[in-house]
Amino acid sequence: VNFIELIGRKRDGGRFEDDEIEWMIGEYSADRIPDYQMSSMLMAVFLNGLDGRELATWTDAMLHSGDVLDFSHIPEPKIDKHSTGGVGDKVSIPLAPMVAACGIAIPMMSGRGLGHTGGTLDKLETIPGFTTEFDARQFSHLLEKHGLVMAGQSESLVPADRRMYGLRDVTGTVPSIPLISSSIMSKKLAEGLDGLVLDVKVGSGAFKRELRDARELAETMVGVGKAHGVTTVALITDMSQPLGHEVGNANEIRESIEVLKGGGPPDLVEVVLRIGAEMLTLGGLADDETSATAMLREAVTSGAALEKFAEVIAAQHGDPSVLDDRTLLPDAPDSFEVTAERSGVVKRADAFDLGVAAVRLGAGRAIKTDTIDPGVGLTVHSKVGDTVEAGDVLTTLHHRDGRGLDDAERLARRAYVIGGGPASREPLVHEEVR
Amino acid sequence: VNFIELIGRKRDGGRFEDDEIEWMIGEYSADRIPDYQMSSMLMAVFLNGLDGRELATWTDAMLHSGDVLDFSHIPEPKIDKHSTGGVGDKVSIPLAPMVAACGIAIPMMSGRGLGHTGGTLDKLETIPGFTTEFDARQFSHLLEKHGLVMAGQSESLVPADRRMYGLRDVTGTVPSIPLISSSIMSKKLAEGLDGLVLDVKVGSGAFKRELRDARELAETMVGVGKAHGVTTVALITDMSQPLGHEVGNANEIRESIEVLKGGGPPDLVEVVLRIGAEMLTLGGLADDETSATAMLREAVTSGAALEKFAEVIAAQHGDPSVLDDRTLLPDAPDSFEVTAERSGVVKRADAFDLGVAAVRLGAGRAIKTDTIDPGVGLTVHSKVGDTVEAGDVLTTLHHRDGRGLDDAERLARRAYVIGGGPASREPLVHEEVR
């Protein structure tokens, strides 16, 4: 096989055989295909696509570029969830202890925030002492003992994706459905799962703004999971406005703790319960959504979910007293209120603009090497459908010494549209893809 | 401007502004854009194209990556020709002295053979002592003194193309009409011409096998020349079978000398006269094709063309006595005759197969670093429309110690189709594009 011929084939709209894909991913992983050839291939794949079979083989070849975890010695069903990323999307944090308290083992590997979307690791690390880096033995030991690990991606998992993603990032080949699907799914499938629930966000704060595109992404990833023999379910959930009220890092931990204590904003709670119910059902611990939801509510009411979170925080070297004392979490020293300029109904509270506002305040990263400020962020008081009076607080900007405040205020004002008559509210869960 | 954004723009089918193209070609020439980014851009350009304005600007930016020659001190009109490459295409060799003898100054920069097509430099260098490397001062001096230089591409002309072509060669981005057009035209326009005649070959031995594609290439290049203010004319000529009888290097020089002496195969002579007539007309030395053709014929009859060739050979350190003594040119020691297996009319004498047969014998290069054997090649006796008897010689393979002979014989046999009834012969000049 000749890589230049393979580039030409995809360029001309052709398809690859399994052994050709395995060969090229293997050679690239072994550093025998230079980046200047792979980037040309990636653009050809971007523009001409991969069919289902090609994508399954591509993902499998990526997956086998490194270690593949095996937790078959752990008797509980191993189920993880993955979100394509959003603003205020702290779902994993209350969800994982709730689901783990019900008896699912969750080998959760998460990422950091980039651009307008936050990252689970950044949020968890605002808990004093909380550690997210473990080697394979430690990771397996934590999972076995606690039924839940919330860690960063291991370096030894899917090294081909690390290199390829770095190349895609600088060659205009990121937003491709097959390339994104293989990147996400190869990492998730390397976790040795029995089942996977995908939270595919749709709307201005998501990677896919249009339902049609989100559906294609969801269907593609579910297809890859199925081809790999891992039952995969995707929920397409709304990201036209932030999820919950808090956008930032420590403040999202506070809101997550509220959910584990039986409170929290209804939209966040609903998404947590829907995804949790899918995880319990996939793991065979509940027969249907109704009974699964009841189990999750019971885990909260009984305190088992909060206790599981305390256990995991302690196991990962964090201080569980944050669960009772909010002041142990970092906070922003200053705040600024963005108020409504007119009375009416909130028609839009744009997730993208509010996400970028949080980044400007220091809660996120514009580029990978930026450091984040764990205390700053937004509290989004008014959401779509709320009735507001002129002068009401729409969003509070939690800032440090005015850093990024002007930009954030401008973005927060732009995010809101207030008008007359009822607002058309997006459904929270648009579709399920099985 | 951000190069990744520009890649994304072309990937999504957008277009570039003039200053964006100038910036990117400039940065690439200055080594500030890495190859792994440029290859992704080139694939995006390959698949989504460049419009006329983008292509003109792209070509101009390439052109200005190096020296641009200026022969305005030479009073004669400066006209060159360029062929997209073919098998047995020795047109430039008899053409240039004929046209120069009529008063056109030709700053001819040619290339080497690659793949199944031959190269003018390789052919000229079979003349003992003949040199094709000159610096800019020597080149200008030779042009001024003799009205003709037949040299290699100067290193200082269009360095961006050298680097970009090298990258395209290994990233599956060669056969793109805009990229080929800008590569060819930037080099030709850097020669400081008043006019340019393009010989766009079409057929199995050409880069474009279909007339529609050849026409698109011709129209694109003529458009670039026009946008640059250099009158450019393209003839689309046939390359379904080799041009003339000889395919190789020294043997093509012998056939060229025959043309300069008033003989030579009629198809070769016709293409030489057609292109030469365009050059004389473009240069304002003739009013129409009829008078231009008469001037060219007179240059041959009078001996002026042959004398001009002798003058140029001597000026370029070659031995002009080759014009009278064919034995001074290299020759293959051995020959093998491929004969007709049946009687009938030649329906096909495939240029591609015969071109590859010549490469296998050693007349060409499979890869750039191969060295050629100047003496070997083919004599194509039978061409499309000829009536042959079983046992007649179709093609003689001139080989050295049997090198590549088996392959060449197989290819030469495959090249021929002999059948009953009249053959449909392609016109020699399919179209003109002005």
mmCIF file with all atom_site columns, N, CA, C and O in Angstrom, chain A residues 394-422:
data_model
loop_
_atom_site.group_PDB
_atom_site.id
_atom_site.type_symbol
_atom_site.label_atom_id
_atom_site.label_alt_id
_atom_site.label_comp_id
_atom_site.label_asym_id
_atom_site.label_entity_id
_atom_site.label_seq_id
_atom_site.pdbx_PDB_ins_code
_atom_site.Cartn_x
_atom_site.Cartn_y
_atom_site.Cartn_z
_atom_site.occupancy
_atom_site.B_iso_or_equiv
_atom_site.pdbx_formal_charge
_atom_site.auth_seq_id
_atom_site.auth_comp_id
_atom_site.auth_asym_id
_atom_site.auth_atom_id
_atom_site.pdbx_PDB_model_num
ATOM 1   N N  . LEU A 1 394 ? -30.225 40.066 35.174 1.00 0.00 ? 394 LEU A N  1
ATOM 2   C CA . LEU A 1 394 ? -30.279 38.942 34.234 1.00 0.00 ? 394 LEU A CA 1
ATOM 3   C C  . LEU A 1 394 ? -29.188 37.938 34.585 1.00 0.00 ? 394 LEU A C  1
ATOM 4   O O  . LEU A 1 394 ? -29.433 36.741 34.716 1.00 0.00 ? 394 LEU A O  1
ATOM 5   N N  . THR A 1 395 ? -27.988 38.484 34.732 1.00 0.00 ? 395 THR A N  1
ATOM 6   C CA . THR A 1 395 ? -26.819 37.634 34.975 1.00 0.00 ? 395 THR A CA 1
ATOM 7   C C  . THR A 1 395 ? -25.851 38.403 35.867 1.00 0.00 ? 395 THR A C  1
ATOM 8   O O  . THR A 1 395 ? -25.631 39.599 35.651 1.00 0.00 ? 395 THR A O  1
ATOM 9   N N  . THR A 1 396 ? -25.280 37.704 36.861 1.00 0.00 ? 396 THR A N  1
ATOM 10  C CA . THR A 1 396 ? -24.228 38.314 37.674 1.00 0.00 ? 396 THR A CA 1
ATOM 11  C C  . THR A 1 396 ? -22.875 37.839 37.149 1.00 0.00 ? 396 THR A C  1
ATOM 12  O O  . THR A 1 396 ? -22.671 36.625 36.937 1.00 0.00 ? 396 THR A O  1
ATOM 13  N N  . LEU A 1 397 ? -21.981 38.795 36.935 1.00 0.00 ? 397 LEU A N  1
ATOM 14  C CA . LEU A 1 397 ? -20.628 38.453 36.479 1.00 0.00 ? 397 LEU A CA 1
ATOM 15  C C  . LEU A 1 397 ? -19.724 38.444 37.706 1.00 0.00 ? 397 LEU A C  1
ATOM 16  O O  . LEU A 1 397 ? -19.560 39.466 38.381 1.00 0.00 ? 397 LEU A O  1
ATOM 17  N N  . HIS A 1 398 ? -19.161 37.278 38.026 1.00 0.00 ? 398 HIS A N  1
ATOM 18  C CA . HIS A 1 398 ? -18.247 37.164 39.164 1.00 0.00 ? 398 HIS A CA 1
ATOM 19  C C  . HIS A 1 398 ? -16.833 37.345 38.626 1.00 0.00 ? 398 HIS A C  1
ATOM 20  O O  . HIS A 1 398 ? -16.340 36.473 37.912 1.00 0.00 ? 398 HIS A O  1
ATOM 21  N N  . HIS A 1 399 ? -16.210 38.476 38.951 1.00 0.00 ? 399 HIS A N  1
ATOM 22  C CA . HIS A 1 399 ? -14.922 38.795 38.317 1.00 0.00 ? 399 HIS A CA 1
ATOM 23  C C  . HIS A 1 399 ? -13.841 39.032 39.353 1.00 0.00 ? 399 HIS A C  1
ATOM 24  O O  . HIS A 1 399 ? -14.099 39.074 40.558 1.00 0.00 ? 399 HIS A O  1
ATOM 25  N N  . ARG A 1 400 ? -12.624 39.112 38.859 1.00 0.00 ? 400 ARG A N  1
ATOM 26  C CA . ARG A 1 400 ? -11.485 39.386 39.724 1.00 0.00 ? 400 ARG A CA 1
ATOM 27  C C  . ARG A 1 400 ? -10.833 40.666 39.213 1.00 0.00 ? 400 ARG A C  1
ATOM 28  O O  . ARG A 1 400 ? -10.282 40.698 38.118 1.00 0.00 ? 400 ARG A O  1
ATOM 29  N N  . ASP A 1 401 ? -10.949 41.717 40.016 1.00 0.00 ? 401 ASP A N  1
ATOM 30  C CA . ASP A 1 401 ? -10.326 43.001 39.704 1.00 0.00 ? 401 ASP A CA 1
ATOM 31  C C  . ASP A 1 401 ? -10.707 43.513 38.317 1.00 0.00 ? 401 ASP A C  1
ATOM 32  O O  . ASP A 1 401 ? -9.876  44.109 37.613 1.00 0.00 ? 401 ASP A O  1
ATOM 33  N N  . GLY A 1 402 ? -11.910 43.227 37.907 1.00 0.00 ? 402 GLY A N  1
ATOM 34  C CA . GLY A 1 402 ? -12.383 43.762 36.628 1.00 0.00 ? 402 GLY A CA 1
ATOM 35  C C  . GLY A 1 402 ? -11.802 43.090 35.407 1.00 0.00 ? 402 GLY A C  1
ATOM 36  O O  . GLY A 1 402 ? -12.066 43.514 34.270 1.00 0.00 ? 402 GLY A O  1
ATOM 37  N N  . ARG A 1 403 ? -11.043 41.994 35.595 1.00 0.00 ? 403 ARG A N  1
ATOM 38  C CA . ARG A 1 403 ? -10.447 41.318 34.444 1.00 0.00 ? 403 ARG A CA 1
ATOM 39  C C  . ARG A 1 403 ? -11.520 40.825 33.469 1.00 0.00 ? 403 ARG A C  1
ATOM 40  O O  . ARG A 1 403 ? -12.412 40.065 33.841 1.00 0.00 ? 403 ARG A O  1
ATOM 41  N N  . GLY A 1 404 ? -11.428 41.281 32.232 1.00 0.00 ? 404 GLY A N  1
ATOM 42  C CA . GLY A 1 404 ? -12.353 40.845 31.177 1.00 0.00 ? 404 GLY A CA 1
ATOM 43  C C  . GLY A 1 404 ? -13.782 41.349 31.348 1.00 0.00 ? 404 GLY A C  1
ATOM 44  O O  . GLY A 1 404 ? -14.681 40.938 30.602 1.00 0.00 ? 404 GLY A O  1
ATOM 45  N N  . LEU A 1 405 ? -13.979 42.241 32.313 1.00 0.00 ? 405 LEU A N  1
ATOM 46  C CA . LEU A 1 405 ? -15.355 42.619 32.655 1.00 0.00 ? 405 LEU A CA 1
ATOM 47  C C  . LEU A 1 405 ? -16.076 43.359 31.525 1.00 0.00 ? 405 LEU A C  1
ATOM 48  O O  . LEU A 1 405 ? -17.252 43.091 31.257 1.00 0.00 ? 405 LEU A O  1
ATOM 49  N N  . ASP A 1 406 ? -15.363 44.263 30.853 1.00 0.00 ? 406 ASP A N  1
ATOM 50  C CA . ASP A 1 406 ? -16.016 45.034 29.786 1.00 0.00 ? 406 ASP A CA 1
ATOM 51  C C  . ASP A 1 406 ? -16.520 44.118 28.674 1.00 0.00 ? 406 ASP A C  1
ATOM 52  O O  . ASP A 1 406 ? -17.676 44.211 28.240 1.00 0.00 ? 406 ASP A O  1
ATOM 53  N N  . ASP A 1 407 ? -15.629 43.229 28.249 1.00 0.00 ? 407 ASP A N  1
ATOM 54  C CA . ASP A 1 407 ? -16.018 42.268 27.205 1.00 0.00 ? 407 ASP A CA 1
ATOM 55  C C  . ASP A 1 407 ? -17.175 41.403 27.688 1.00 0.00 ? 407 ASP A C  1
ATOM 56  O O  . ASP A 1 407 ? -18.145 41.169 26.957 1.00 0.00 ? 407 ASP A O  1
ATOM 57  N N  . ALA A 1 408 ? -17.050 40.924 28.918 1.00 0.00 ? 408 ALA A N  1
ATOM 58  C CA . ALA A 1 408 ? -18.063 40.003 29.449 1.00 0.00 ? 408 ALA A CA 1
ATOM 59  C C  . ALA A 1 408 ? -19.411 40.700 29.549 1.00 0.00 ? 408 ALA A C  1
ATOM 60  O O  . ALA A 1 408 ? -20.454 40.116 29.210 1.00 0.00 ? 408 ALA A O  1
ATOM 61  N N  . GLU A 1 409 ? -19.399 41.945 29.969 1.00 0.00 ? 409 GLU A N  1
ATOM 62  C CA . GLU A 1 409 ? -20.665 42.672 30.081 1.00 0.00 ? 409 GLU A CA 1
ATOM 63  C C  . GLU A 1 409 ? -21.309 42.837 28.701 1.00 0.00 ? 409 GLU A C  1
ATOM 64  O O  . GLU A 1 409 ? -22.508 42.606 28.516 1.00 0.00 ? 409 GLU A O  1
ATOM 65  N N  . ARG A 1 410 ? -20.466 43.231 27.721 1.00 0.00 ? 410 ARG A N  1
ATOM 66  C CA . ARG A 1 410 ? -20.970 43.413 26.359 1.00 0.00 ? 410 ARG A CA 1
ATOM 67  C C  . ARG A 1 410 ? -21.578 42.112 25.834 1.00 0.00 ? 410 ARG A C  1
ATOM 68  O O  . ARG A 1 410 ? -22.672 42.079 25.266 1.00 0.00 ? 410 ARG A O  1
ATOM 69  N N  . LEU A 1 411 ? -20.853 41.003 26.067 1.00 0.00 ? 411 LEU A N  1
ATOM 70  C CA . LEU A 1 411 ? -21.338 39.704 25.591 1.00 0.00 ? 411 LEU A CA 1
ATOM 71  C C  . LEU A 1 411 ? -22.612 39.287 26.320 1.00 0.00 ? 411 LEU A C  1
ATOM 72  O O  . LEU A 1 411 ? -23.542 38.742 25.706 1.00 0.00 ? 411 LEU A O  1
ATOM 73  N N  . ALA A 1 412 ? -22.655 39.528 27.631 1.00 0.00 ? 412 ALA A N  1
ATOM 74  C CA . ALA A 1 412 ? -23.840 39.130 28.406 1.00 0.00 ? 412 ALA A CA 1
ATOM 75  C C  . ALA A 1 412 ? -25.055 39.936 27.955 1.00 0.00 ? 412 ALA A C  1
ATOM 76  O O  . ALA A 1 412 ? -26.158 39.404 27.815 1.00 0.00 ? 412 ALA A O  1
ATOM 77  N N  . ARG A 1 413 ? -24.865 41.224 27.671 1.00 0.00 ? 413 ARG A N  1
ATOM 78  C CA . ARG A 1 413 ? -25.988 42.039 27.162 1.00 0.00 ? 413 ARG A CA 1
ATOM 79  C C  . ARG A 1 413 ? -26.448 41.521 25.806 1.00 0.00 ? 413 ARG A C  1
ATOM 80  O O  . ARG A 1 413 ? -27.643 41.404 25.534 1.00 0.00 ? 413 ARG A O  1
ATOM 81  N N  . ARG A 1 414 ? -25.453 41.213 24.948 1.00 0.00 ? 414 ARG A N  1
ATOM 82  C CA . ARG A 1 414 ? -25.799 40.734 23.608 1.00 0.00 ? 414 ARG A CA 1
ATOM 83  C C  . ARG A 1 414 ? -26.534 39.391 23.667 1.00 0.00 ? 414 ARG A C  1
ATOM 84  O O  . ARG A 1 414 ? -27.321 39.051 22.763 1.00 0.00 ? 414 ARG A O  1
ATOM 85  N N  . ALA A 1 415 ? -26.215 38.601 24.711 1.00 0.00 ? 415 ALA A N  1
ATOM 86  C CA . ALA A 1 415 ? -26.791 37.250 24.830 1.00 0.00 ? 415 ALA A CA 1
ATOM 87  C C  . ALA A 1 415 ? -28.302 37.294 24.998 1.00 0.00 ? 415 ALA A C  1
ATOM 88  O O  . ALA A 1 415 ? -29.017 36.376 24.586 1.00 0.00 ? 415 ALA A O  1
ATOM 89  N N  . TYR A 1 416 ? -28.792 38.369 25.611 1.00 0.00 ? 416 TYR A N  1
ATOM 90  C CA . TYR A 1 416 ? -30.219 38.419 25.957 1.00 0.00 ? 416 TYR A CA 1
ATOM 91  C C  . TYR A 1 416 ? -31.062 39.117 24.902 1.00 0.00 ? 416 TYR A C  1
ATOM 92  O O  . TYR A 1 416 ? -30.682 40.184 24.404 1.00 0.00 ? 416 TYR A O  1
ATOM 93  N N  . VAL A 1 417 ? -32.202 38.510 24.628 1.00 0.00 ? 417 VAL A N  1
ATOM 94  C CA . VAL A 1 417 ? -33.249 39.182 23.862 1.00 0.00 ? 417 VAL A CA 1
ATOM 95  C C  . VAL A 1 417 ? -34.507 39.133 24.734 1.00 0.00 ? 417 VAL A C  1
ATOM 96  O O  . VAL A 1 417 ? -34.905 38.054 25.198 1.00 0.00 ? 417 VAL A O  1
ATOM 97  N N  . ILE A 1 418 ? -35.064 40.300 25.000 1.00 0.00 ? 418 ILE A N  1
ATOM 98  C CA . ILE A 1 418 ? -36.287 40.382 25.808 1.00 0.00 ? 418 ILE A CA 1
ATOM 99  C C  . ILE A 1 418 ? -37.376 40.985 24.931 1.00 0.00 ? 418 ILE A C  1
ATOM 100 O O  . ILE A 1 418 ? -37.138 41.993 24.250 1.00 0.00 ? 418 ILE A O  1
ATOM 101 N N  . GLY A 1 419 ? -38.530 40.360 24.919 1.00 0.00 ? 419 GLY A N  1
ATOM 102 C CA . GLY A 1 419 ? -39.600 40.866 24.059 1.00 0.00 ? 419 GLY A CA 1
ATOM 103 C C  . GLY A 1 419 ? -40.971 40.621 24.665 1.00 0.00 ? 419 GLY A C  1
ATOM 104 O O  . GLY A 1 419 ? -41.077 40.177 25.810 1.00 0.00 ? 419 GLY A O  1
ATOM 105 N N  . GLY A 1 420 ? -41.996 40.902 23.866 1.00 0.00 ? 420 GLY A N  1
ATOM 106 C CA . GLY A 1 420 ? -43.349 40.679 24.359 1.00 0.00 ? 420 GLY A CA 1
ATOM 107 C C  . GLY A 1 420 ? -43.839 39.296 23.974 1.00 0.00 ? 420 GLY A C  1
ATOM 108 O O  . GLY A 1 420 ? -43.217 38.605 23.155 1.00 0.00 ? 420 GLY A O  1
ATOM 109 N N  . GLY A 1 421 ? -44.936 38.862 24.555 1.00 0.00 ? 421 GLY A N  1
ATOM 110 C CA . GLY A 1 421 ? -45.545 37.580 24.214 1.00 0.00 ? 421 GLY A CA 1
ATOM 111 C C  . GLY A 1 421 ? -44.752 36.411 24.769 1.00 0.00 ? 421 GLY A C  1
ATOM 112 O O  . GLY A 1 421 ? -43.652 36.590 25.283 1.00 0.00 ? 421 GLY A O  1
ATOM 113 N N  . PRO A 1 422 ? -45.282 35.224 24.634 1.00 0.00 ? 422 PRO A N  1
ATOM 114 C CA . PRO A 1 422 ? -44.597 34.064 25.197 1.00 0.00 ? 422 PRO A CA 1
ATOM 115 C C  . PRO A 1 422 ? -43.345 33.699 24.392 1.00 0.00 ? 422 PRO A C  1
ATOM 116 O O  . PRO A 1 422 ? -43.275 33.951 23.189 1.00 0.00 ? 422 PRO A O  1
#
